[in-house]
PDB file of C-alpha atoms in Angstrom:
ATOM      1  CA  UNK A   1       0.010  -0.344  -0.038  1.00 48.00           C
ATOM      2  CA  UNK A   2       1.564   3.320  -1.304  1.00 60.00           C
ATOM      3  CA  UNK A   3       2.254   6.033   2.134  1.00 73.00           C
ATOM      4  CA  UNK A   4      -0.109   8.839   2.273  1.00 92.00           C
ATOM      5  CA  UNK A   5       2.047  11.678   2.929  1.00 95.00           C
ATOM      6  CA  UNK A   6       1.807  15.214   3.849  1.00 96.00           C
ATOM      7  CA  UNK A   7       4.411  17.621   3.283  1.00 95.00           C
ATOM      8  CA  UNK A   8       4.741  20.859   5.848  1.00 96.00           C
ATOM      9  CA  UNK A   9       6.128  24.012   4.449  1.00 94.00           C
ATOM     10  CA  UNK A  10       5.770  26.056   7.179  1.00 92.00           C
ATOM     11  CA  UNK A  11       5.684  24.879  11.249  1.00 91.00           C
ATOM     12  CA  UNK A  12       2.322  24.756  12.787  1.00 90.00           C
ATOM     13  CA  UNK A  13       0.745  23.968  16.030  1.00 94.00           C
ATOM     14  CA  UNK A  14       1.996  20.231  17.225  1.00 94.00           C
ATOM     15  CA  UNK A  15      -2.188  18.880  16.780  1.00 96.00           C
ATOM     16  CA  UNK A  16      -1.645  19.654  13.230  1.00 95.00           C
ATOM     17  CA  UNK A  17       1.227  16.676  13.084  1.00 95.00           C
ATOM     18  CA  UNK A  18      -0.437  14.662  15.466  1.00 96.00           C
ATOM     19  CA  UNK A  19      -3.846  14.733  14.008  1.00 96.00           C
ATOM     20  CA  UNK A  20      -2.785  13.515  10.612  1.00 96.00           C
ATOM     21  CA  UNK A  21      -0.554  11.153  11.741  1.00 95.00           C
ATOM     22  CA  UNK A  22      -4.111   9.726  13.644  1.00 95.00           C
ATOM     23  CA  UNK A  23      -5.494   9.962  10.245  1.00 94.00           C
ATOM     24  CA  UNK A  24      -2.954   7.637   8.849  1.00 94.00           C
ATOM     25  CA  UNK A  25      -0.718  10.467   6.596  1.00 95.00           C
ATOM     26  CA  UNK A  26       2.891  10.200   6.980  1.00 95.00           C
ATOM     27  CA  UNK A  27       3.929  13.488   7.691  1.00 96.00           C
ATOM     28  CA  UNK A  28       7.208  15.071   6.448  1.00 95.00           C
ATOM     29  CA  UNK A  29       8.866  18.709   8.213  1.00 95.00           C
ATOM     30  CA  UNK A  30      10.902  20.795   6.372  1.00 93.00           C
ATOM     31  CA  UNK A  31      10.795  24.357   7.029  1.00 93.00           C
ATOM     32  CA  UNK A  32      13.633  25.813   5.266  1.00 92.00           C
ATOM     33  CA  UNK A  33      14.412  23.755   2.370  1.00 92.00           C
ATOM     34  CA  UNK A  34      14.198  26.237  -0.955  1.00 93.00           C
ATOM     35  CA  UNK A  35      11.282  26.019  -3.331  1.00 93.00           C
ATOM     36  CA  UNK A  36      13.411  24.823  -6.028  1.00 94.00           C
ATOM     37  CA  UNK A  37      14.642  21.693  -4.249  1.00 94.00           C
ATOM     38  CA  UNK A  38      11.197  20.733  -2.754  1.00 95.00           C
ATOM     39  CA  UNK A  39       9.834  20.823  -6.168  1.00 94.00           C
ATOM     40  CA  UNK A  40      12.099  17.824  -7.112  1.00 95.00           C
ATOM     41  CA  UNK A  41      10.492  15.678  -4.775  1.00 94.00           C
ATOM     42  CA  UNK A  42       6.881  17.420  -4.756  1.00 94.00           C
ATOM     43  CA  UNK A  43       5.055  14.361  -6.577  1.00 95.00           C
ATOM     44  CA  UNK A  44       5.565  11.555  -3.831  1.00 95.00           C
ATOM     45  CA  UNK A  45       3.224  14.370  -1.491  1.00 95.00           C
ATOM     46  CA  UNK A  46      -1.025  13.379  -1.453  1.00 96.00           C
ATOM     47  CA  UNK A  47      -1.049  17.051   0.741  1.00 95.00           C
ATOM     48  CA  UNK A  48       0.507  20.323   1.549  1.00 96.00           C
ATOM     49  CA  UNK A  49       0.204  22.336   4.378  1.00 96.00           C
ATOM     50  CA  UNK A  50       1.765  26.131   4.192  1.00 94.00           C
ATOM     51  CA  UNK A  51       1.357  29.145   5.504  1.00 90.00           C
ATOM     52  CA  UNK A  52       3.048  31.663   3.080  1.00 86.00           C
ATOM     53  CA  UNK A  53       6.377  31.170   2.793  1.00 89.00           C
ATOM     54  CA  UNK A  54       6.659  30.799  -1.087  1.00 90.00           C
ATOM     55  CA  UNK A  55       4.090  30.996  -4.228  1.00 92.00           C
ATOM     56  CA  UNK A  56       2.266  27.762  -5.041  1.00 94.00           C
ATOM     57  CA  UNK A  57       2.303  28.360  -8.459  1.00 94.00           C
ATOM     58  CA  UNK A  58       1.604  26.369 -12.107  1.00 95.00           C
ATOM     59  CA  UNK A  59       4.921  24.902 -12.285  1.00 95.00           C
ATOM     60  CA  UNK A  60       5.001  23.425  -8.246  1.00 95.00           C
ATOM     61  CA  UNK A  61       1.828  22.184  -9.261  1.00 96.00           C
ATOM     62  CA  UNK A  62       2.168  20.207 -12.835  1.00 95.00           C
ATOM     63  CA  UNK A  63       5.211  18.845 -10.546  1.00 96.00           C
ATOM     64  CA  UNK A  64       3.038  17.763  -7.414  1.00 95.00           C
ATOM     65  CA  UNK A  65       1.319  15.206  -9.752  1.00 95.00           C
ATOM     66  CA  UNK A  66       0.089  13.192  -6.604  1.00 95.00           C
ATOM     67  CA  UNK A  67      -1.208  15.912  -4.825  1.00 96.00           C
ATOM     68  CA  UNK A  68      -4.838  15.901  -3.390  1.00 96.00           C
ATOM     69  CA  UNK A  69      -5.144  19.080  -1.045  1.00 96.00           C
ATOM     70  CA  UNK A  70      -3.335  22.356  -0.010  1.00 96.00           C
ATOM     71  CA  UNK A  71      -3.944  23.462   3.602  1.00 95.00           C
ATOM     72  CA  UNK A  72      -3.311  27.248   3.963  1.00 95.00           C
ATOM     73  CA  UNK A  73      -2.797  27.746   7.905  1.00 93.00           C
ATOM     74  CA  UNK A  74      -4.424  31.350   7.480  1.00 89.00           C
ATOM     75  CA  UNK A  75      -7.809  32.476   5.936  1.00 88.00           C
ATOM     76  CA  UNK A  76      -6.412  33.894   2.628  1.00 85.00           C
ATOM     77  CA  UNK A  77      -5.030  31.987  -0.596  1.00 90.00           C
ATOM     78  CA  UNK A  78      -3.856  34.406  -2.616  1.00 88.00           C
ATOM     79  CA  UNK A  79      -0.398  32.826  -2.346  1.00 89.00           C
ATOM     80  CA  UNK A  80      -1.832  29.747  -4.302  1.00 93.00           C
ATOM     81  CA  UNK A  81      -2.604  29.912  -8.063  1.00 94.00           C
ATOM     82  CA  UNK A  82      -6.592  28.687  -7.071  1.00 94.00           C
ATOM     83  CA  UNK A  83      -7.798  28.219 -10.875  1.00 93.00           C
ATOM     84  CA  UNK A  84      -4.968  26.489 -11.587  1.00 95.00           C
ATOM     85  CA  UNK A  85      -5.167  23.790  -8.702  1.00 95.00           C
ATOM     86  CA  UNK A  86      -8.754  23.538  -8.885  1.00 96.00           C
ATOM     87  CA  UNK A  87      -8.534  22.852 -12.628  1.00 96.00           C
ATOM     88  CA  UNK A  88      -5.930  19.662 -11.765  1.00 95.00           C
ATOM     89  CA  UNK A  89      -8.378  19.021  -8.912  1.00 96.00           C
ATOM     90  CA  UNK A  90      -6.742  20.064  -5.828  1.00 96.00           C
ATOM     91  CA  UNK A  91      -8.829  20.640  -2.608  1.00 96.00           C
ATOM     92  CA  UNK A  92      -8.091  23.551  -1.288  1.00 96.00           C
ATOM     93  CA  UNK A  93      -8.695  24.667   2.424  1.00 96.00           C
ATOM     94  CA  UNK A  94      -8.182  27.599   4.195  1.00 93.00           C
ATOM     95  CA  UNK A  95      -8.942  28.325   7.700  1.00 94.00           C
ATOM     96  CA  UNK A  96     -10.121  31.489   8.299  1.00 93.00           C
ATOM     97  CA  UNK A  97     -12.795  30.570  11.575  1.00 95.00           C
ATOM     98  CA  UNK A  98      -9.378  30.055  13.166  1.00 95.00           C
ATOM     99  CA  UNK A  99      -8.229  33.418  13.505  1.00 96.00           C
ATOM    100  CA  UNK A 100     -11.566  35.112  13.236  1.00 97.00           C
ATOM    101  CA  UNK A 101     -11.805  36.214  16.729  1.00 97.00           C
ATOM    102  CA  UNK A 102      -8.070  37.019  16.986  1.00 97.00           C
ATOM    103  CA  UNK A 103      -8.649  39.617  14.061  1.00 97.00           C
ATOM    104  CA  UNK A 104     -11.676  40.977  15.539  1.00 98.00           C
ATOM    105  CA  UNK A 105     -10.350  41.612  19.036  1.00 98.00           C
ATOM    106  CA  UNK A 106      -7.157  43.012  17.507  1.00 98.00           C
ATOM    107  CA  UNK A 107      -9.177  45.597  15.482  1.00 98.00           C
ATOM    108  CA  UNK A 108     -11.142  46.674  18.293  1.00 98.00           C
ATOM    109  CA  UNK A 109      -8.299  47.103  20.005  1.00 98.00           C
ATOM    110  CA  UNK A 110      -6.561  49.331  17.386  1.00 98.00           C
ATOM    111  CA  UNK A 111      -9.021  51.042  16.880  1.00 98.00           C
ATOM    112  CA  UNK A 112      -9.469  51.910  20.727  1.00 98.00           C
ATOM    113  CA  UNK A 113      -5.676  52.331  20.926  1.00 98.00           C
ATOM    114  CA  UNK A 114      -6.131  54.909  18.207  1.00 98.00           C
ATOM    115  CA  UNK A 115      -8.988  56.828  19.494  1.00 98.00           C
ATOM    116  CA  UNK A 116      -7.613  57.231  22.781  1.00 98.00           C
ATOM    117  CA  UNK A 117      -4.156  57.871  21.161  1.00 97.00           C
ATOM    118  CA  UNK A 118      -3.179  54.975  23.699  1.00 97.00           C
ATOM    119  CA  UNK A 119       0.196  54.584  22.056  1.00 95.00           C
ATOM    120  CA  UNK A 120       1.225  57.824  21.908  1.00 95.00           C
ATOM    121  CA  UNK A 121       0.744  58.688  25.390  1.00 97.00           C
ATOM    122  CA  UNK A 122       2.154  56.086  27.077  1.00 97.00           C
ATOM    123  CA  UNK A 123       5.678  57.070  25.182  1.00 95.00           C
ATOM    124  CA  UNK A 124       5.149  60.320  26.146  1.00 96.00           C
ATOM    125  CA  UNK A 125       4.445  59.483  29.747  1.00 98.00           C
ATOM    126  CA  UNK A 126       7.871  57.249  29.540  1.00 97.00           C
ATOM    127  CA  UNK A 127       9.813  60.169  29.205  1.00 97.00           C
ATOM    128  CA  UNK A 128       8.250  62.235  31.707  1.00 98.00           C
ATOM    129  CA  UNK A 129       5.884  63.966  29.441  1.00 97.00           C
ATOM    130  CA  UNK A 130       2.244  64.535  31.068  1.00 98.00           C
ATOM    131  CA  UNK A 131      -0.290  66.239  28.498  1.00 97.00           C
ATOM    132  CA  UNK A 132      -3.937  65.797  29.655  1.00 97.00           C
ATOM    133  CA  UNK A 133      -6.275  68.291  27.799  1.00 96.00           C
ATOM    134  CA  UNK A 134      -3.843  67.764  24.362  1.00 95.00           C
ATOM    135  CA  UNK A 135      -4.532  64.056  24.324  1.00 97.00           C
ATOM    136  CA  UNK A 136      -8.397  64.076  24.814  1.00 97.00           C
ATOM    137  CA  UNK A 137      -9.582  61.092  23.595  1.00 97.00           C
ATOM    138  CA  UNK A 138     -12.781  60.303  20.794  1.00 98.00           C
ATOM    139  CA  UNK A 139     -15.384  57.785  21.721  1.00 98.00           C
ATOM    140  CA  UNK A 140     -17.009  55.192  20.118  1.00 98.00           C
ATOM    141  CA  UNK A 141     -20.302  55.811  21.109  1.00 98.00           C
ATOM    142  CA  UNK A 142     -22.947  57.664  18.362  1.00 98.00           C
ATOM    143  CA  UNK A 143     -20.178  56.882  15.578  1.00 98.00           C
ATOM    144  CA  UNK A 144     -20.525  54.916  12.250  1.00 98.00           C
ATOM    145  CA  UNK A 145     -18.399  52.415  11.733  1.00 98.00           C
ATOM    146  CA  UNK A 146     -18.267  51.218   8.038  1.00 98.00           C
ATOM    147  CA  UNK A 147     -16.730  47.831   7.469  1.00 98.00           C
ATOM    148  CA  UNK A 148     -15.310  46.784   3.679  1.00 98.00           C
ATOM    149  CA  UNK A 149     -15.933  42.852   3.840  1.00 98.00           C
ATOM    150  CA  UNK A 150     -18.434  40.586   5.419  1.00 98.00           C
ATOM    151  CA  UNK A 151     -16.978  37.463   5.512  1.00 96.00           C
ATOM    152  CA  UNK A 152     -15.280  35.969   9.053  1.00 96.00           C
ATOM    153  CA  UNK A 153     -13.395  38.591   9.869  1.00 97.00           C
ATOM    154  CA  UNK A 154     -15.764  41.069   9.103  1.00 98.00           C
ATOM    155  CA  UNK A 155     -18.798  39.684  11.710  1.00 98.00           C
ATOM    156  CA  UNK A 156     -15.666  38.590  14.357  1.00 98.00           C
ATOM    157  CA  UNK A 157     -15.050  42.385  14.722  1.00 98.00           C
ATOM    158  CA  UNK A 158     -19.201  43.869  14.197  1.00 98.00           C
ATOM    159  CA  UNK A 159     -19.693  41.117  16.782  1.00 98.00           C
ATOM    160  CA  UNK A 160     -17.379  43.343  18.966  1.00 98.00           C
ATOM    161  CA  UNK A 161     -18.897  46.597  18.754  1.00 98.00           C
ATOM    162  CA  UNK A 162     -22.222  45.865  19.907  1.00 96.00           C
ATOM    163  CA  UNK A 163     -21.707  47.174  23.033  1.00 94.00           C
ATOM    164  CA  UNK A 164     -20.182  50.329  21.938  1.00 98.00           C
ATOM    165  CA  UNK A 165     -23.708  52.202  21.193  1.00 98.00           C
ATOM    166  CA  UNK A 166     -22.665  52.820  17.757  1.00 98.00           C
ATOM    167  CA  UNK A 167     -23.829  52.122  14.370  1.00 98.00           C
ATOM    168  CA  UNK A 168     -22.395  49.089  12.150  1.00 98.00           C
ATOM    169  CA  UNK A 169     -23.069  48.998   8.456  1.00 98.00           C
ATOM    170  CA  UNK A 170     -20.842  47.164   5.946  1.00 98.00           C
ATOM    171  CA  UNK A 171     -20.406  46.486   1.875  1.00 98.00           C
ATOM    172  CA  UNK A 172     -19.575  43.659   0.296  1.00 98.00           C
ATOM    173  CA  UNK A 173     -19.871  41.954  -3.270  1.00 97.00           C
ATOM    174  CA  UNK A 174     -21.917  39.396  -1.952  1.00 97.00           C
ATOM    175  CA  UNK A 175     -25.868  39.766  -1.065  1.00 96.00           C
ATOM    176  CA  UNK A 176     -27.877  39.127   1.467  1.00 97.00           C
ATOM    177  CA  UNK A 177     -25.278  39.112   4.517  1.00 98.00           C
ATOM    178  CA  UNK A 178     -27.092  41.731   6.686  1.00 97.00           C
ATOM    179  CA  UNK A 179     -27.283  39.874  10.490  1.00 98.00           C
ATOM    180  CA  UNK A 180     -28.199  41.189  13.884  1.00 98.00           C
ATOM    181  CA  UNK A 181     -24.684  42.831  14.273  1.00 98.00           C
ATOM    182  CA  UNK A 182     -24.302  44.975  11.229  1.00 98.00           C
ATOM    183  CA  UNK A 183     -26.231  46.423   8.016  1.00 98.00           C
ATOM    184  CA  UNK A 184     -25.465  45.575   4.426  1.00 98.00           C
ATOM    185  CA  UNK A 185     -25.310  48.926   2.447  1.00 98.00           C
ATOM    186  CA  UNK A 186     -24.141  50.062  -0.737  1.00 98.00           C
ATOM    187  CA  UNK A 187     -20.345  51.644  -1.190  1.00 98.00           C
ATOM    188  CA  UNK A 188     -21.687  55.060  -1.808  1.00 98.00           C
ATOM    189  CA  UNK A 189     -23.901  54.798   1.039  1.00 98.00           C
ATOM    190  CA  UNK A 190     -20.669  53.574   3.249  1.00 98.00           C
ATOM    191  CA  UNK A 191     -18.836  56.336   2.181  1.00 98.00           C
ATOM    192  CA  UNK A 192     -21.380  59.204   2.840  1.00 98.00           C
ATOM    193  CA  UNK A 193     -22.053  57.598   6.422  1.00 98.00           C
ATOM    194  CA  UNK A 194     -18.447  56.361   7.862  1.00 98.00           C
ATOM    195  CA  UNK A 195     -16.970  58.006  10.932  1.00 98.00           C
ATOM    196  CA  UNK A 196     -14.510  55.041  10.387  1.00 98.00           C
ATOM    197  CA  UNK A 197     -13.782  52.492   8.125  1.00 98.00           C
ATOM    198  CA  UNK A 198     -12.228  48.938   8.842  1.00 98.00           C
ATOM    199  CA  UNK A 199     -11.211  46.386   6.130  1.00 98.00           C
ATOM    200  CA  UNK A 200     -11.902  42.765   6.175  1.00 98.00           C
ATOM    201  CA  UNK A 201     -11.296  41.641   2.363  1.00 96.00           C
ATOM    202  CA  UNK A 202      -9.193  39.469   0.811  1.00 93.00           C
ATOM    203  CA  UNK A 203      -6.990  40.028  -1.205  1.00 92.00           C
ATOM    204  CA  UNK A 204      -7.671  39.658  -4.936  1.00 92.00           C
ATOM    205  CA  UNK A 205      -7.147  41.911  -7.625  1.00 92.00           C
ATOM    206  CA  UNK A 206     -10.462  43.519  -7.041  1.00 94.00           C
ATOM    207  CA  UNK A 207      -9.116  44.632  -3.920  1.00 95.00           C
ATOM    208  CA  UNK A 208      -5.736  45.937  -4.422  1.00 96.00           C
ATOM    209  CA  UNK A 209      -5.342  49.919  -4.128  1.00 97.00           C
ATOM    210  CA  UNK A 210      -9.018  49.485  -3.090  1.00 98.00           C
ATOM    211  CA  UNK A 211      -8.255  52.452  -0.647  1.00 98.00           C
ATOM    212  CA  UNK A 212      -6.670  55.006  -2.504  1.00 98.00           C
ATOM    213  CA  UNK A 213      -7.042  58.611  -3.448  1.00 98.00           C
ATOM    214  CA  UNK A 214     -10.515  58.770  -5.292  1.00 98.00           C
ATOM    215  CA  UNK A 215     -12.111  56.316  -2.548  1.00 98.00           C
ATOM    216  CA  UNK A 216     -11.009  58.648   0.278  1.00 98.00           C
ATOM    217  CA  UNK A 217     -12.346  61.716  -1.766  1.00 98.00           C
ATOM    218  CA  UNK A 218     -15.476  59.951  -2.450  1.00 98.00           C
ATOM    219  CA  UNK A 219     -15.783  59.693   1.261  1.00 98.00           C
ATOM    220  CA  UNK A 220     -18.147  62.600   3.031  1.00 98.00           C
ATOM    221  CA  UNK A 221     -16.364  62.776   6.552  1.00 97.00           C
ATOM    222  CA  UNK A 222     -12.713  62.521   7.368  1.00 98.00           C
ATOM    223  CA  UNK A 223     -12.404  59.501   8.725  1.00 98.00           C
ATOM    224  CA  UNK A 224     -10.133  56.737  10.881  1.00 98.00           C
ATOM    225  CA  UNK A 225      -8.906  53.936   8.819  1.00 98.00           C
ATOM    226  CA  UNK A 226      -8.132  50.568  10.062  1.00 98.00           C
ATOM    227  CA  UNK A 227      -7.115  47.890   7.688  1.00 98.00           C
ATOM    228  CA  UNK A 228      -6.383  43.850   9.476  1.00 98.00           C
ATOM    229  CA  UNK A 229      -6.691  42.573   5.971  1.00 97.00           C
ATOM    230  CA  UNK A 230      -4.308  42.752   3.443  1.00 95.00           C
ATOM    231  CA  UNK A 231      -1.947  45.408   3.030  1.00 95.00           C
ATOM    232  CA  UNK A 232      -1.979  45.982  -0.642  1.00 95.00           C
ATOM    233  CA  UNK A 233      -5.716  46.666  -0.068  1.00 97.00           C
ATOM    234  CA  UNK A 234      -4.534  50.726   0.651  1.00 98.00           C
ATOM    235  CA  UNK A 235      -2.366  53.104  -1.587  1.00 97.00           C
ATOM    236  CA  UNK A 236      -0.050  54.196   1.250  1.00 97.00           C
ATOM    237  CA  UNK A 237       1.194  57.081  -0.870  1.00 97.00           C
ATOM    238  CA  UNK A 238      -2.649  58.153  -1.634  1.00 98.00           C
ATOM    239  CA  UNK A 239      -3.005  57.456   2.595  1.00 98.00           C
ATOM    240  CA  UNK A 240      -0.234  59.729   3.760  1.00 98.00           C
ATOM    241  CA  UNK A 241      -1.161  62.575   1.850  1.00 98.00           C
ATOM    242  CA  UNK A 242      -5.421  62.024   3.189  1.00 98.00           C
ATOM    243  CA  UNK A 243      -3.564  62.348   6.733  1.00 98.00           C
ATOM    244  CA  UNK A 244      -1.681  65.031   5.826  1.00 98.00           C
ATOM    245  CA  UNK A 245      -4.417  66.926   4.497  1.00 98.00           C
ATOM    246  CA  UNK A 246      -6.438  65.547   7.713  1.00 98.00           C
ATOM    247  CA  UNK A 247      -8.558  63.489   5.440  1.00 98.00           C
ATOM    248  CA  UNK A 248      -7.937  60.628   7.070  1.00 98.00           C
ATOM    249  CA  UNK A 249      -7.617  61.483  10.717  1.00 98.00           C
ATOM    250  CA  UNK A 250      -5.447  58.840  11.817  1.00 98.00           C
ATOM    251  CA  UNK A 251      -4.851  55.380  10.936  1.00 98.00           C
ATOM    252  CA  UNK A 252      -4.398  51.889  12.499  1.00 98.00           C
ATOM    253  CA  UNK A 253      -2.588  49.440  10.214  1.00 98.00           C
ATOM    254  CA  UNK A 254      -1.892  45.386  11.112  1.00 97.00           C
ATOM    255  CA  UNK A 255      -1.095  45.114   7.311  1.00 96.00           C
ATOM    256  CA  UNK A 256       1.183  47.324   4.665  1.00 95.00           C
ATOM    257  CA  UNK A 257       2.047  47.941   1.244  1.00 94.00           C
ATOM    258  CA  UNK A 258       5.274  47.244   1.528  1.00 91.00           C
ATOM    259  CA  UNK A 259       5.613  43.800   3.319  1.00 86.00           C
ATOM    260  CA  UNK A 260       7.342  40.593   1.809  1.00 79.00           C
ATOM    261  CA  UNK A 261       4.771  38.276   0.045  1.00 69.00           C
ATOM    262  CA  UNK A 262       5.603  35.866   2.668  1.00 59.00           C
ATOM    263  CA  UNK A 263       4.339  38.209   5.322  1.00 62.00           C
ATOM    264  CA  UNK A 264       7.376  37.545   7.652  1.00 67.00           C
ATOM    265  CA  UNK A 265       9.054  40.747   6.723  1.00 69.00           C
ATOM    266  CA  UNK A 266       9.629  44.264   5.512  1.00 69.00           C
ATOM    267  CA  UNK A 267      13.081  45.872   6.829  1.00 65.00           C
ATOM    268  CA  UNK A 268      14.999  43.708   4.552  1.00 61.00           C
ATOM    269  CA  UNK A 269      16.119  46.545   2.407  1.00 64.00           C
ATOM    270  CA  UNK A 270      18.563  49.379   3.306  1.00 65.00           C
ATOM    271  CA  UNK A 271      16.210  52.116   2.785  1.00 76.00           C
ATOM    272  CA  UNK A 272      11.962  52.452   3.378  1.00 84.00           C
ATOM    273  CA  UNK A 273       9.753  54.327   0.802  1.00 89.00           C
ATOM    274  CA  UNK A 274       9.066  57.577   1.260  1.00 93.00           C
ATOM    275  CA  UNK A 275       5.363  57.033   2.682  1.00 94.00           C
ATOM    276  CA  UNK A 276       6.365  54.603   4.604  1.00 94.00           C
ATOM    277  CA  UNK A 277       8.794  56.780   6.182  1.00 93.00           C
ATOM    278  CA  UNK A 278       6.099  59.038   7.340  1.00 96.00           C
ATOM    279  CA  UNK A 279       3.800  56.423   8.681  1.00 97.00           C
ATOM    280  CA  UNK A 280       6.438  55.541  11.237  1.00 94.00           C
ATOM    281  CA  UNK A 281       7.167  59.332  12.325  1.00 95.00           C
ATOM    282  CA  UNK A 282       2.838  60.019  12.470  1.00 97.00           C
ATOM    283  CA  UNK A 283       1.623  60.353  16.000  1.00 95.00           C
ATOM    284  CA  UNK A 284      -1.985  59.491  14.301  1.00 97.00           C
ATOM    285  CA  UNK A 285      -0.843  56.159  13.015  1.00 98.00           C
ATOM    286  CA  UNK A 286      -0.703  52.669  14.507  1.00 98.00           C
ATOM    287  CA  UNK A 287       1.439  49.895  13.453  1.00 97.00           C
ATOM    288  CA  UNK A 288       1.552  46.388  14.108  1.00 97.00           C
ATOM    289  CA  UNK A 289       3.512  43.463  12.245  1.00 94.00           C
ATOM    290  CA  UNK A 290       0.813  41.424  10.637  1.00 94.00           C
ATOM    291  CA  UNK A 291      -0.319  39.867  13.780  1.00 96.00           C
ATOM    292  CA  UNK A 292      -4.082  40.432  14.258  1.00 96.00           C
ATOM    293  CA  UNK A 293      -4.747  36.739  14.077  1.00 93.00           C
ATOM    294  CA  UNK A 294      -1.717  35.393  15.570  1.00 94.00           C
ATOM    295  CA  UNK A 295      -2.780  34.400  18.954  1.00 97.00           C
ATOM    296  CA  UNK A 296      -1.966  31.838  21.085  1.00 96.00           C
ATOM    297  CA  UNK A 297      -5.404  30.408  20.993  1.00 97.00           C
ATOM    298  CA  UNK A 298      -5.598  31.049  17.145  1.00 96.00           C
ATOM    299  CA  UNK A 299      -2.519  28.827  16.221  1.00 95.00           C
ATOM    300  CA  UNK A 300      -4.493  26.263  17.795  1.00 96.00           C
ATOM    301  CA  UNK A 301      -7.719  27.427  16.272  1.00 97.00           C
ATOM    302  CA  UNK A 302      -6.456  27.088  12.522  1.00 96.00           C
ATOM    303  CA  UNK A 303      -4.581  23.753  13.128  1.00 95.00           C
ATOM    304  CA  UNK A 304      -7.845  22.177  13.993  1.00 97.00           C
ATOM    305  CA  UNK A 305     -10.047  23.859  11.538  1.00 96.00           C
ATOM    306  CA  UNK A 306      -7.771  22.643   9.121  1.00 96.00           C
ATOM    307  CA  UNK A 307      -7.442  18.780  10.209  1.00 97.00           C
ATOM    308  CA  UNK A 308     -11.704  19.210  10.325  1.00 96.00           C
ATOM    309  CA  UNK A 309     -11.785  20.276   6.779  1.00 96.00           C
ATOM    310  CA  UNK A 310      -9.076  17.301   5.230  1.00 95.00           C
ATOM    311  CA  UNK A 311     -11.136  14.925   7.188  1.00 95.00           C
ATOM    312  CA  UNK A 312     -14.660  15.927   5.207  1.00 94.00           C
ATOM    313  CA  UNK A 313     -12.310  15.375   1.661  1.00 89.00           C
TER     314      UNK A 313
END
């Protein structure tokens, strides 16, 4: 009987290895070998478990002649040529259910910190600076929060806004997604009403540069921006211009346009683009290193979701 082998390209929760073994798979862990070397043996594997170490493209898929499934331990599938994989009969498994709580809580935390200047005042107090009047915060109560994208992540954030006595609306390309947490509206209506705009979209050709100069100018009111989705959804140069012109009042960014495609690093070049240099210095900008879905609990949940979906293949 031929061994059913699964290749683990990125490290994950030990639950993944244990549960796949119980399902009869032989686990091969290779977290450092180059893509080119892996391609030489990929024909041996029935499954691949990956986060974002490299892109699974047509060449890779053509060499993976026995591949039955790819498990992406995360929400998005943009590092996989999905259409070609499906054409070849490969099942694609993502796990947005596994880190939606983490993303919802992180987005809320960033919003509260941004509106109350918590990151800024923390640094000031550590330097012996005690400013009260100049650091008055802004309340969420009475504001309209507009979400763009209303899948697992958008729902998780909307749910966590329920105790703040704010209005929550959303725009999504899919119809009939409205529930008890938020009202579905057109993009135009969202841009007319929102005081706070939060992105919860996957990376697709339609969402790259979604928030750009034209988008910002179409918003009726100055707004606060939160992005815990994908960095390329925001045109950074246009965002910086809007921050300078106070069309955007502040930004909380967990993801950045300049991230590496692996999401693992950004500060690897000799110099950063000028817009990024501005964001690092701006007092009304809050930054985190793509960790919105990155909790102790989500690591295990993501693995369990992948296992549960493999069991149903």
